[in-house]
Short mmCIF file of C-alpha atoms and ligand atoms in Angstrom, two decimals:
data_model
loop_
_atom_site.label_atom_id
_atom_site.label_comp_id
_atom_site.label_asym_id
_atom_site.label_seq_id
_atom_site.Cartn_x
_atom_site.Cartn_y
_atom_site.Cartn_z
CA MET E 1 0.00 0.00 0.00
CA VAL E 2 1.22 3.52 -0.83
CA ILE E 3 0.33 5.69 2.18
CA LYS E 4 -0.22 9.44 1.88
CA PRO E 5 -1.50 11.64 4.71
CA LYS E 6 -5.26 12.04 5.06
CA ILE E 7 -5.76 15.14 7.20
CA ARG E 8 -9.25 15.78 8.55
CA GLY E 9 -9.64 18.83 10.77
CA PHE E 10 -7.04 18.65 13.51
CA ILE E 11 -6.14 15.02 13.00
CA CYS E 12 -4.52 12.81 10.40
CA THR E 13 -6.64 9.69 10.04
CA ASN E 14 -3.86 7.41 8.84
CA SER E 15 -0.18 6.95 9.57
CA HIS E 16 2.98 5.64 7.98
CA PRO E 17 4.78 2.69 9.62
CA VAL E 18 8.20 3.51 8.20
CA GLY E 19 7.88 7.20 9.09
CA CYS E 20 6.73 6.40 12.62
CA ALA E 21 9.76 4.14 13.03
CA GLU E 22 11.92 7.03 11.83
CA ASN E 23 10.30 9.33 14.41
CA VAL E 24 11.10 6.87 17.20
CA LYS E 25 14.62 6.23 15.89
CA ARG E 26 15.46 9.94 15.88
CA GLN E 27 14.38 10.27 19.51
CA VAL E 28 16.32 7.14 20.50
CA ASP E 29 19.43 8.35 18.68
CA TRP E 30 19.19 11.76 20.34
CA VAL E 31 18.96 10.23 23.83
CA LYS E 32 21.88 7.90 23.10
CA GLN E 33 24.03 10.93 22.35
CA GLN E 34 23.29 12.50 25.75
CA PRO E 35 25.13 11.64 28.96
CA LYS E 36 23.62 8.66 30.81
CA ILE E 37 21.12 9.69 33.49
CA GLU E 38 22.87 9.30 36.82
CA ASN E 39 20.94 7.21 39.36
CA GLY E 40 18.13 7.06 36.83
CA PRO E 41 15.17 4.68 36.89
CA LYS E 42 15.56 0.95 36.30
CA ASN E 43 12.00 -0.42 36.19
CA VAL E 44 9.50 1.92 34.67
CA LEU E 45 5.78 1.89 33.98
CA VAL E 46 4.59 4.46 31.43
CA ILE E 47 0.83 4.91 31.23
CA GLY E 48 0.19 6.55 27.85
CA CYS E 49 3.45 5.32 26.33
CA SER E 50 2.85 5.41 22.60
CA THR E 51 2.93 9.05 21.46
CA GLY E 52 3.91 12.54 22.61
CA TYR E 53 5.33 13.03 26.07
CA GLY E 54 4.68 9.46 27.22
CA LEU E 55 6.63 7.98 24.31
CA ALA E 56 9.49 10.41 25.01
CA SER E 57 9.40 9.32 28.67
CA ARG E 58 9.66 5.69 27.73
CA ILE E 59 12.53 6.34 25.32
CA THR E 60 14.36 8.47 27.89
CA ALA E 61 14.00 5.83 30.62
CA ALA E 62 15.09 3.00 28.34
CA PHE E 63 17.91 4.58 26.38
CA GLY E 64 19.02 7.22 28.87
CA SER E 65 18.98 4.99 31.91
CA GLY E 66 18.92 1.41 30.63
CA ALA E 67 15.49 0.83 32.20
CA ASP E 68 13.14 -2.05 31.57
CA THR E 69 9.82 -0.55 30.54
CA LEU E 70 6.21 -1.61 30.65
CA GLY E 71 4.05 0.65 28.49
CA VAL E 72 0.27 1.00 28.44
CA CYS E 73 -1.50 2.63 25.51
CA PHE E 74 -4.77 2.59 23.59
CA GLU E 75 -4.03 2.22 19.90
CA LYS E 76 -5.63 0.75 16.82
CA GLU E 77 -4.03 -2.29 15.26
CA PRO E 78 -3.51 -2.19 11.48
CA THR E 79 -5.13 -4.58 9.03
CA GLU E 80 -4.00 -5.53 5.51
CA LYS E 81 -6.13 -2.67 4.16
CA ARG E 82 -6.03 -0.02 6.87
CA THR E 83 -3.11 1.54 8.64
CA GLY E 84 -2.85 1.33 12.41
CA THR E 85 -2.63 4.46 14.53
CA ALA E 86 0.73 6.20 14.84
CA GLY E 87 1.00 5.03 18.45
CA TRP E 88 0.72 1.44 17.28
CA TYR E 89 3.62 1.84 14.88
CA ASN E 90 5.62 3.88 17.39
CA THR E 91 5.26 1.07 19.92
CA ALA E 92 6.36 -1.53 17.37
CA ALA E 93 9.38 0.63 16.53
CA PHE E 94 10.20 1.13 20.21
CA HIS E 95 10.12 -2.63 20.72
CA GLN E 96 12.52 -3.14 17.87
CA GLN E 97 14.94 -0.53 19.15
CA ALA E 98 14.75 -1.94 22.69
CA GLU E 99 15.32 -5.47 21.38
CA GLU E 100 18.43 -4.36 19.50
CA ALA E 101 19.71 -2.62 22.63
CA ASP E 102 19.06 -5.73 24.75
CA LEU E 103 16.54 -3.94 26.97
CA ASN E 104 13.46 -5.62 28.41
CA TYR E 105 10.14 -4.20 27.27
CA HIS E 106 6.48 -5.07 27.13
CA SER E 107 3.39 -3.14 26.10
CA ILE E 108 -0.27 -3.58 26.92
CA ASN E 109 -2.85 -2.17 24.53
CA GLY E 110 -6.16 -1.38 26.19
CA ASP E 111 -8.11 1.08 28.29
CA ALA E 112 -5.81 2.27 31.07
CA PHE E 113 -8.82 3.61 32.99
CA SER E 114 -10.10 0.06 33.45
CA ASP E 115 -9.22 -2.19 36.37
CA GLU E 116 -8.60 -5.08 33.93
CA ILE E 117 -5.67 -3.29 32.32
CA LYS E 118 -4.32 -2.29 35.74
CA GLN E 119 -4.47 -5.93 36.83
CA GLN E 120 -2.80 -7.14 33.62
CA SER E 121 -0.02 -4.63 34.24
CA ILE E 122 0.41 -5.78 37.85
CA ASP E 123 0.53 -9.42 36.76
CA TYR E 124 3.19 -8.64 34.20
CA ILE E 125 5.26 -6.62 36.68
CA LYS E 126 5.11 -9.42 39.27
CA GLN E 127 6.19 -12.03 36.79
CA HIS E 128 8.81 -10.14 34.85
CA MET E 129 9.91 -6.91 36.51
CA GLY E 130 9.87 -7.21 40.28
CA LYS E 131 9.22 -3.71 41.56
CA ILE E 132 8.63 -0.47 39.71
CA ASP E 133 10.69 2.59 40.67
CA LEU E 134 9.06 5.15 38.34
CA VAL E 135 5.45 5.48 37.19
CA VAL E 136 4.84 8.06 34.46
CA TYR E 137 1.21 9.04 34.00
CA SER E 138 0.84 10.58 30.54
CA LEU E 139 -2.70 9.92 29.41
CA ALA E 140 -4.56 12.38 27.22
CA SER E 141 -8.07 11.18 26.53
CA PRO E 142 -11.43 12.70 25.65
CA LYS E 143 -13.37 10.16 27.72
CA ARG E 144 -13.17 7.82 30.66
CA LYS E 145 -15.41 4.99 31.82
CA ASP E 146 -15.62 4.94 35.58
CA PRO E 147 -14.46 1.43 36.56
CA GLU E 148 -16.79 1.33 39.58
CA THR E 149 -20.06 2.58 38.10
CA GLY E 150 -19.52 1.94 34.39
CA GLU E 151 -20.57 5.54 33.68
CA LEU E 152 -18.89 7.18 30.70
CA PHE E 153 -17.54 10.71 31.21
CA SER E 154 -16.47 13.07 28.42
CA SER E 155 -14.06 15.96 28.87
CA VAL E 156 -14.70 19.30 27.18
CA LEU E 157 -12.43 22.17 26.20
CA LYS E 158 -14.39 25.22 27.29
CA PRO E 159 -13.71 28.47 29.14
CA VAL E 160 -14.97 28.82 32.70
CA GLY E 161 -17.25 31.70 33.73
CA LYS E 162 -17.87 33.50 30.45
CA GLN E 163 -17.92 33.14 26.70
CA TYR E 164 -14.54 33.65 25.07
CA THR E 165 -13.75 34.80 21.54
CA THR E 166 -10.25 34.42 20.22
CA LYS E 167 -8.17 33.55 17.18
CA THR E 168 -7.37 30.02 16.19
CA TYR E 169 -5.67 28.19 13.33
CA HIS E 170 -7.34 25.49 11.29
CA THR E 171 -4.62 22.94 10.49
CA ASP E 172 -6.46 21.30 7.62
CA ARG E 173 -7.60 24.48 5.85
CA ASP E 174 -4.46 26.51 6.71
CA GLU E 175 -6.70 29.28 7.92
CA VAL E 176 -6.56 31.73 10.84
CA HIS E 177 -10.04 32.62 12.01
CA GLU E 178 -12.05 33.70 15.04
CA VAL E 179 -13.66 31.19 17.30
CA THR E 180 -16.20 31.78 20.06
CA LEU E 181 -16.37 29.27 22.86
CA ASP E 182 -19.34 29.05 25.20
CA PRO E 183 -18.64 28.78 28.91
CA ALA E 184 -18.65 25.40 30.59
CA THR E 185 -21.46 24.29 32.84
CA ASP E 186 -20.66 22.92 36.30
CA GLU E 187 -21.29 19.47 34.90
CA ASP E 188 -18.78 20.06 32.07
CA ILE E 189 -16.15 21.01 34.64
CA GLU E 190 -16.86 17.99 36.83
CA ASN E 191 -16.78 15.64 33.84
CA THR E 192 -13.47 17.04 32.62
CA ILE E 193 -11.96 16.60 36.09
CA LYS E 194 -13.28 13.05 36.11
CA VAL E 195 -11.46 12.29 32.83
CA MET E 196 -8.26 14.31 33.05
CA GLY E 197 -7.93 14.92 36.82
CA GLY E 198 -6.04 12.89 39.37
CA GLU E 199 -8.55 10.17 40.25
CA ASP E 200 -7.23 7.55 37.84
CA TRP E 201 -3.59 8.35 38.65
CA GLU E 202 -4.42 7.70 42.31
CA ARG E 203 -6.25 4.50 41.40
CA TRP E 204 -3.22 3.19 39.51
CA ILE E 205 -0.86 3.96 42.38
CA LYS E 206 -3.22 2.43 44.95
CA GLN E 207 -3.56 -0.82 43.02
CA LEU E 208 0.16 -1.02 42.29
CA HIS E 209 0.97 -0.30 45.94
CA ASP E 210 -1.57 -2.78 47.29
CA ALA E 211 -0.16 -5.45 44.99
CA GLY E 212 3.30 -4.77 46.45
CA VAL E 213 4.90 -3.89 43.13
CA LEU E 214 6.15 -0.37 43.96
CA ALA E 215 9.76 -0.11 45.11
CA LYS E 216 10.85 1.87 48.16
CA ASN E 217 11.52 5.50 47.14
CA CYS E 218 9.41 5.03 44.01
CA GLN E 219 8.64 8.22 42.11
CA THR E 220 5.62 9.04 40.03
CA THR E 221 4.81 12.00 37.82
CA ALA E 222 1.80 13.25 35.90
CA TYR E 223 2.12 15.94 33.25
CA THR E 224 0.47 19.31 33.17
CA TYR E 225 0.45 22.44 31.06
CA ILE E 226 0.12 25.71 32.93
CA GLY E 227 1.05 28.27 30.29
CA LYS E 228 0.43 32.02 30.54
CA LYS E 229 -2.06 34.78 29.79
CA LEU E 230 -2.61 33.92 26.12
CA THR E 231 -3.65 30.35 26.80
CA TRP E 232 -5.23 30.72 30.25
CA PRO E 233 -8.78 31.44 29.00
CA ILE E 234 -8.87 28.14 27.09
CA TYR E 235 -6.38 26.10 29.08
CA GLY E 236 -5.05 27.13 32.50
CA HIS E 237 -8.24 28.79 33.72
CA ALA E 238 -10.58 26.63 31.64
CA THR E 239 -12.10 23.16 32.11
CA ILE E 240 -8.84 21.35 31.35
CA GLY E 241 -7.00 23.64 33.79
CA ARG E 242 -9.49 22.64 36.50
CA ALA E 243 -8.70 19.00 35.79
CA LYS E 244 -4.99 19.75 35.95
CA GLU E 245 -5.47 21.50 39.33
CA ASP E 246 -6.90 18.22 40.53
CA LEU E 247 -3.53 16.62 39.73
CA ASP E 248 -1.98 18.94 42.35
CA ARG E 249 -4.49 17.65 44.90
CA ALA E 250 -3.71 14.07 43.88
CA SER E 251 0.07 14.47 44.10
CA SER E 252 -0.17 15.71 47.73
CA ALA E 253 -2.60 12.92 48.58
CA LEU E 254 -0.25 10.33 47.06
CA ASP E 255 2.75 11.64 49.04
CA ASP E 256 0.71 11.51 52.25
CA THR E 257 -0.83 8.11 51.66
CA TYR E 258 2.22 6.11 50.65
CA GLN E 259 4.79 7.25 53.17
CA ASP E 260 5.48 3.57 53.96
CA ILE E 261 7.42 3.34 50.69
CA ASN E 262 8.46 7.01 50.73
CA LEU E 263 6.64 7.60 47.44
CA LYS E 264 7.30 10.95 45.78
CA ALA E 265 4.57 12.17 43.44
CA TYR E 266 5.21 15.15 41.19
CA VAL E 267 3.15 17.14 38.79
CA SER E 268 5.55 18.19 36.03
CA SER E 269 4.71 21.26 33.98
CA LEU E 270 5.89 20.93 30.38
CA LYS E 271 5.95 23.29 27.43
CA ALA E 272 3.32 23.45 24.70
CA LEU E 273 4.22 21.23 21.76
CA VAL E 274 2.55 19.72 18.75
CA THR E 275 1.04 16.39 19.77
CA GLN E 276 -2.19 14.66 18.87
CA ALA E 277 -3.69 15.94 22.13
CA SER E 278 -2.66 19.60 21.77
CA SER E 279 -3.70 19.78 18.10
CA ALA E 280 -7.28 19.24 19.23
CA ILE E 281 -7.35 22.25 21.55
CA PRO E 282 -8.63 25.50 20.01
CA VAL E 283 -5.99 28.29 20.15
CA MET E 284 -3.11 25.87 20.74
CA PRO E 285 -2.06 25.29 17.10
CA LEU E 286 -1.85 29.06 16.52
CA TYR E 287 -0.12 29.70 19.83
CA ILE E 288 2.33 26.84 19.23
CA SER E 289 3.22 28.01 15.73
CA LEU E 290 4.03 31.44 17.23
CA ILE E 291 6.11 30.09 20.11
CA TYR E 292 8.02 27.91 17.65
CA LYS E 293 8.94 31.06 15.74
CA VAL E 294 10.05 32.97 18.84
CA MET E 295 11.77 30.09 20.64
CA LYS E 296 13.65 28.95 17.53
CA GLU E 297 14.94 32.50 17.15
CA GLU E 298 15.94 32.53 20.81
CA GLY E 299 17.63 29.13 20.42
CA THR E 300 15.46 27.55 23.13
CA HIS E 301 13.16 25.39 21.03
CA GLU E 302 12.76 21.84 22.35
CA GLY E 303 10.68 18.83 21.31
CA CYS E 304 9.14 16.19 23.59
CA ILE E 305 12.36 14.24 23.90
CA GLU E 306 14.49 17.23 24.94
CA GLN E 307 11.86 18.28 27.48
CA ILE E 308 11.63 14.85 29.04
CA TYR E 309 15.38 14.24 29.12
CA ARG E 310 15.69 17.52 31.05
CA LEU E 311 12.82 16.52 33.31
CA PHE E 312 14.74 13.37 34.24
CA THR E 313 18.15 15.01 34.63
CA GLU E 314 17.17 18.37 36.14
CA GLY E 315 14.01 17.24 37.92
CA LEU E 316 13.19 13.65 38.81
CA TYR E 317 16.79 12.43 39.18
CA ALA E 318 18.52 15.66 40.23
CA ASP E 319 19.94 15.89 43.76
CA SER E 320 17.89 18.92 44.72
CA PRO E 321 15.36 19.71 42.01
CA GLU E 322 13.77 23.12 41.90
CA LEU E 323 10.07 23.05 42.81
CA ASP E 324 7.44 25.78 42.63
CA ASP E 325 5.24 26.77 45.58
CA ALA E 326 2.82 23.96 44.79
CA GLY E 327 5.65 21.40 44.74
CA ARG E 328 5.64 21.02 40.94
CA LEU E 329 8.60 20.49 38.63
CA HIS E 330 8.85 22.93 35.73
CA MET E 331 10.41 22.37 32.33
CA ASP E 332 8.40 25.17 30.72
CA GLY E 333 10.49 28.18 31.77
CA TYR E 334 11.91 28.91 28.30
CA GLU E 335 8.33 29.34 27.10
CA THR E 336 6.67 31.07 30.04
CA ASN E 337 9.31 33.66 30.99
CA GLU E 338 8.14 37.25 30.64
CA ALA E 339 10.48 38.30 27.84
CA THR E 340 9.50 35.38 25.61
CA GLN E 341 5.82 35.79 26.39
CA ALA E 342 6.01 39.50 25.51
CA LYS E 343 7.34 38.63 22.05
CA ILE E 344 4.65 36.01 21.55
CA GLU E 345 1.92 38.41 22.69
CA ALA E 346 3.13 41.05 20.22
CA LEU E 347 2.91 38.51 17.38
CA TRP E 348 -0.44 37.27 18.61
CA ASP E 349 -1.95 40.76 18.40
CA ARG E 350 -0.76 41.16 14.82
CA VAL E 351 -1.33 37.70 13.35
CA THR E 352 -4.04 37.36 10.69
CA GLN E 353 -4.80 35.02 7.85
CA ASP E 354 -2.71 37.23 5.52
CA ASN E 355 0.50 37.40 7.54
CA PHE E 356 0.31 34.03 9.29
CA HIS E 357 3.00 32.34 7.17
CA GLU E 358 5.33 35.27 7.75
CA LEU E 359 4.79 35.80 11.50
CA ALA E 360 4.41 32.20 12.62
CA ASP E 361 6.61 29.16 12.12
CA TYR E 362 4.10 27.64 9.75
CA GLU E 363 6.58 25.18 8.24
CA GLY E 364 7.86 24.02 11.62
CA TYR E 365 4.37 23.51 12.94
CA HIS E 366 3.25 21.60 9.87
CA GLN E 367 6.32 19.46 9.75
CA ASP E 368 5.90 18.45 13.39
CA PHE E 369 2.21 17.81 12.85
CA LEU E 370 2.87 15.50 9.87
CA ARG E 371 5.68 13.74 11.70
CA LEU E 372 3.32 12.78 14.53
CA PHE E 373 1.81 10.42 11.99
CA GLY E 374 5.04 9.35 10.34
CA PHE E 375 4.85 11.73 7.37
CA GLY E 376 7.21 14.50 6.30
CA PHE E 377 10.56 12.77 6.83
CA GLU E 378 12.90 13.57 3.94
CA ASN E 379 14.62 10.15 4.14
CA VAL E 380 11.40 8.10 3.91
CA ASP E 381 10.15 7.10 0.47
CA TYR E 382 6.46 7.93 0.55
CA ASP E 383 5.88 6.53 -2.96
CA ALA E 384 7.06 3.08 -1.93
CA ASP E 385 4.66 0.23 -1.41
CA VAL E 386 4.64 -0.65 2.30
CA ASN E 387 2.88 -3.31 4.29
CA PRO E 388 0.69 -1.59 6.89
CA LYS E 389 0.33 -4.81 8.90
CA VAL E 390 3.05 -4.40 11.50
CA ASN E 391 2.79 -6.60 14.59
CA TRP E 392 4.14 -6.34 18.11
P1 NAD L 401 -0.75 12.28 23.20
O1 NAD L 401 -2.10 12.34 22.60
O2 NAD L 401 0.42 12.35 22.30
O3 NAD L 401 -0.60 10.92 24.07
C1 NAD L 401 -1.64 10.34 24.78
C2 NAD L 401 -1.28 8.93 25.20
O4 NAD L 401 -2.35 8.42 26.00
C3 NAD L 401 -1.11 7.93 24.06
O5 NAD L 401 -0.08 7.02 24.37
C4 NAD L 401 -2.45 7.16 24.04
O6 NAD L 401 -2.38 5.83 23.53
C5 NAD L 401 -2.73 7.14 25.52
N1 NAD L 401 -4.13 6.94 25.86
C6 NAD L 401 -5.19 7.77 25.64
N2 NAD L 401 -6.32 7.22 26.14
C7 NAD L 401 -5.97 6.04 26.71
C8 NAD L 401 -6.67 5.03 27.39
N3 NAD L 401 -7.97 5.11 27.64
N4 NAD L 401 -5.96 3.93 27.81
C9 NAD L 401 -4.63 3.82 27.58
N5 NAD L 401 -3.92 4.77 26.96
C10 NAD L 401 -4.57 5.85 26.52
O7 NAD L 401 -0.72 13.41 24.31
P2 NAD L 401 0.42 14.31 24.97
O8 NAD L 401 0.31 15.68 24.42
O9 NAD L 401 1.73 13.62 24.96
O10 NAD L 401 -0.14 14.40 26.44
C11 NAD L 401 0.33 13.60 27.52
C12 NAD L 401 0.21 14.40 28.80
O11 NAD L 401 1.07 15.56 28.70
C13 NAD L 401 -1.21 14.95 29.04
O12 NAD L 401 -1.48 14.91 30.41
C14 NAD L 401 -1.10 16.40 28.57
O13 NAD L 401 -2.04 17.24 29.19
C15 NAD L 401 0.33 16.71 29.03
N6 NAD L 401 0.93 17.90 28.38
C16 NAD L 401 0.88 18.07 27.03
C17 NAD L 401 1.42 19.23 26.48
C18 NAD L 401 1.39 19.47 24.99
O14 NAD L 401 1.57 20.61 24.57
N7 NAD L 401 1.18 18.47 24.18
C19 NAD L 401 2.05 20.17 27.29
C20 NAD L 401 2.14 19.94 28.67
C21 NAD L 401 1.56 18.79 29.21
#
């Protein structure tokens, strides 16, 4: 099958196995070139391991610290006629790289919110890994089925308090236009917290702890985006921000509850980057294409892998990591500092459909977007016939 990108709205509905493998390889190669992570993790569980920040976490743990990794993800398997999701191919490529490097690895494909998948993970850890010393929680999902009641909750991306009109960028149509978002109801906020808040993170840690598979001094982290003024109305102070605040509650509760193993739970604030999750959030594609422009000029641009390698070396495995007042780790300072934000705000005020390609890093944004799905790599032959049916 010859596979060309099929972009629909903010998503690409197919993916390229060879390009996804190239995406993983580049991240692995980059980590291999960095110094080994001192006193890094050895037995790692990554929940949401197949794309974006979770994939980068798995790669960093494995290739930066020689860790055995168990990954959990929710991806679609390919058939002879239909490509799998990018996360499927990324996971297959990760397995291959780990195999070649003689690292132990295993992945479980299924709903991480369910107790079945938690139990499968625990069973695997008991049989093959012993005890886990790092749990990375990197899920981004629009819905969650409550494992106790069976009720399905959907998250929404809406402002809180009042209607909000702003600019946004339509990836598919290459168009900057205005968007008006209605305020969330109380129910919307509660549902979003239910999906993207800390409850499931706590449930994972409880079940892992009760099964005796967490090592003494185990660390766990969940990822957040805090951002600044430009994104607060739709992110930080919006429904998703409320859910992320709930992660702060959960991290304190986890520290308090699992003192017997001296568990350390961190919320880690990362920079805005093109991922499947962020592409779906109104405002973010436009904001990200502007920060790419400014941060590349400043020489501070980073992708997922650079962010996560720094999180491990300067945060999770540093002797005395810097924490904010809420006890969070921050890798987002190059984006959120005042000088950089002032430049981005100035561009934001000026950007229109007509000057978008000139003011924003349109090419950089698009290239990263395509690469999420394995397209846009200059060394991949996209006219070649490839077999979409890749197994792992
Ligand atoms: P992503 O869409 O690239 O990755 C999501 C991962 O979750 C995938 O591995 C997917 O398979 C998995 N997943 C989703 N639903 C699942 C389910 N029910 N069961 C098992 N696995 C499931 O997203 P991302 O941008 O890497 O986001 C990861 C975390 O990082 C999120 O908490 C997000 O808020 C946070 N974050 C993202 C950004 C950004 O700009 N992208 C910035 C800061 C923080």
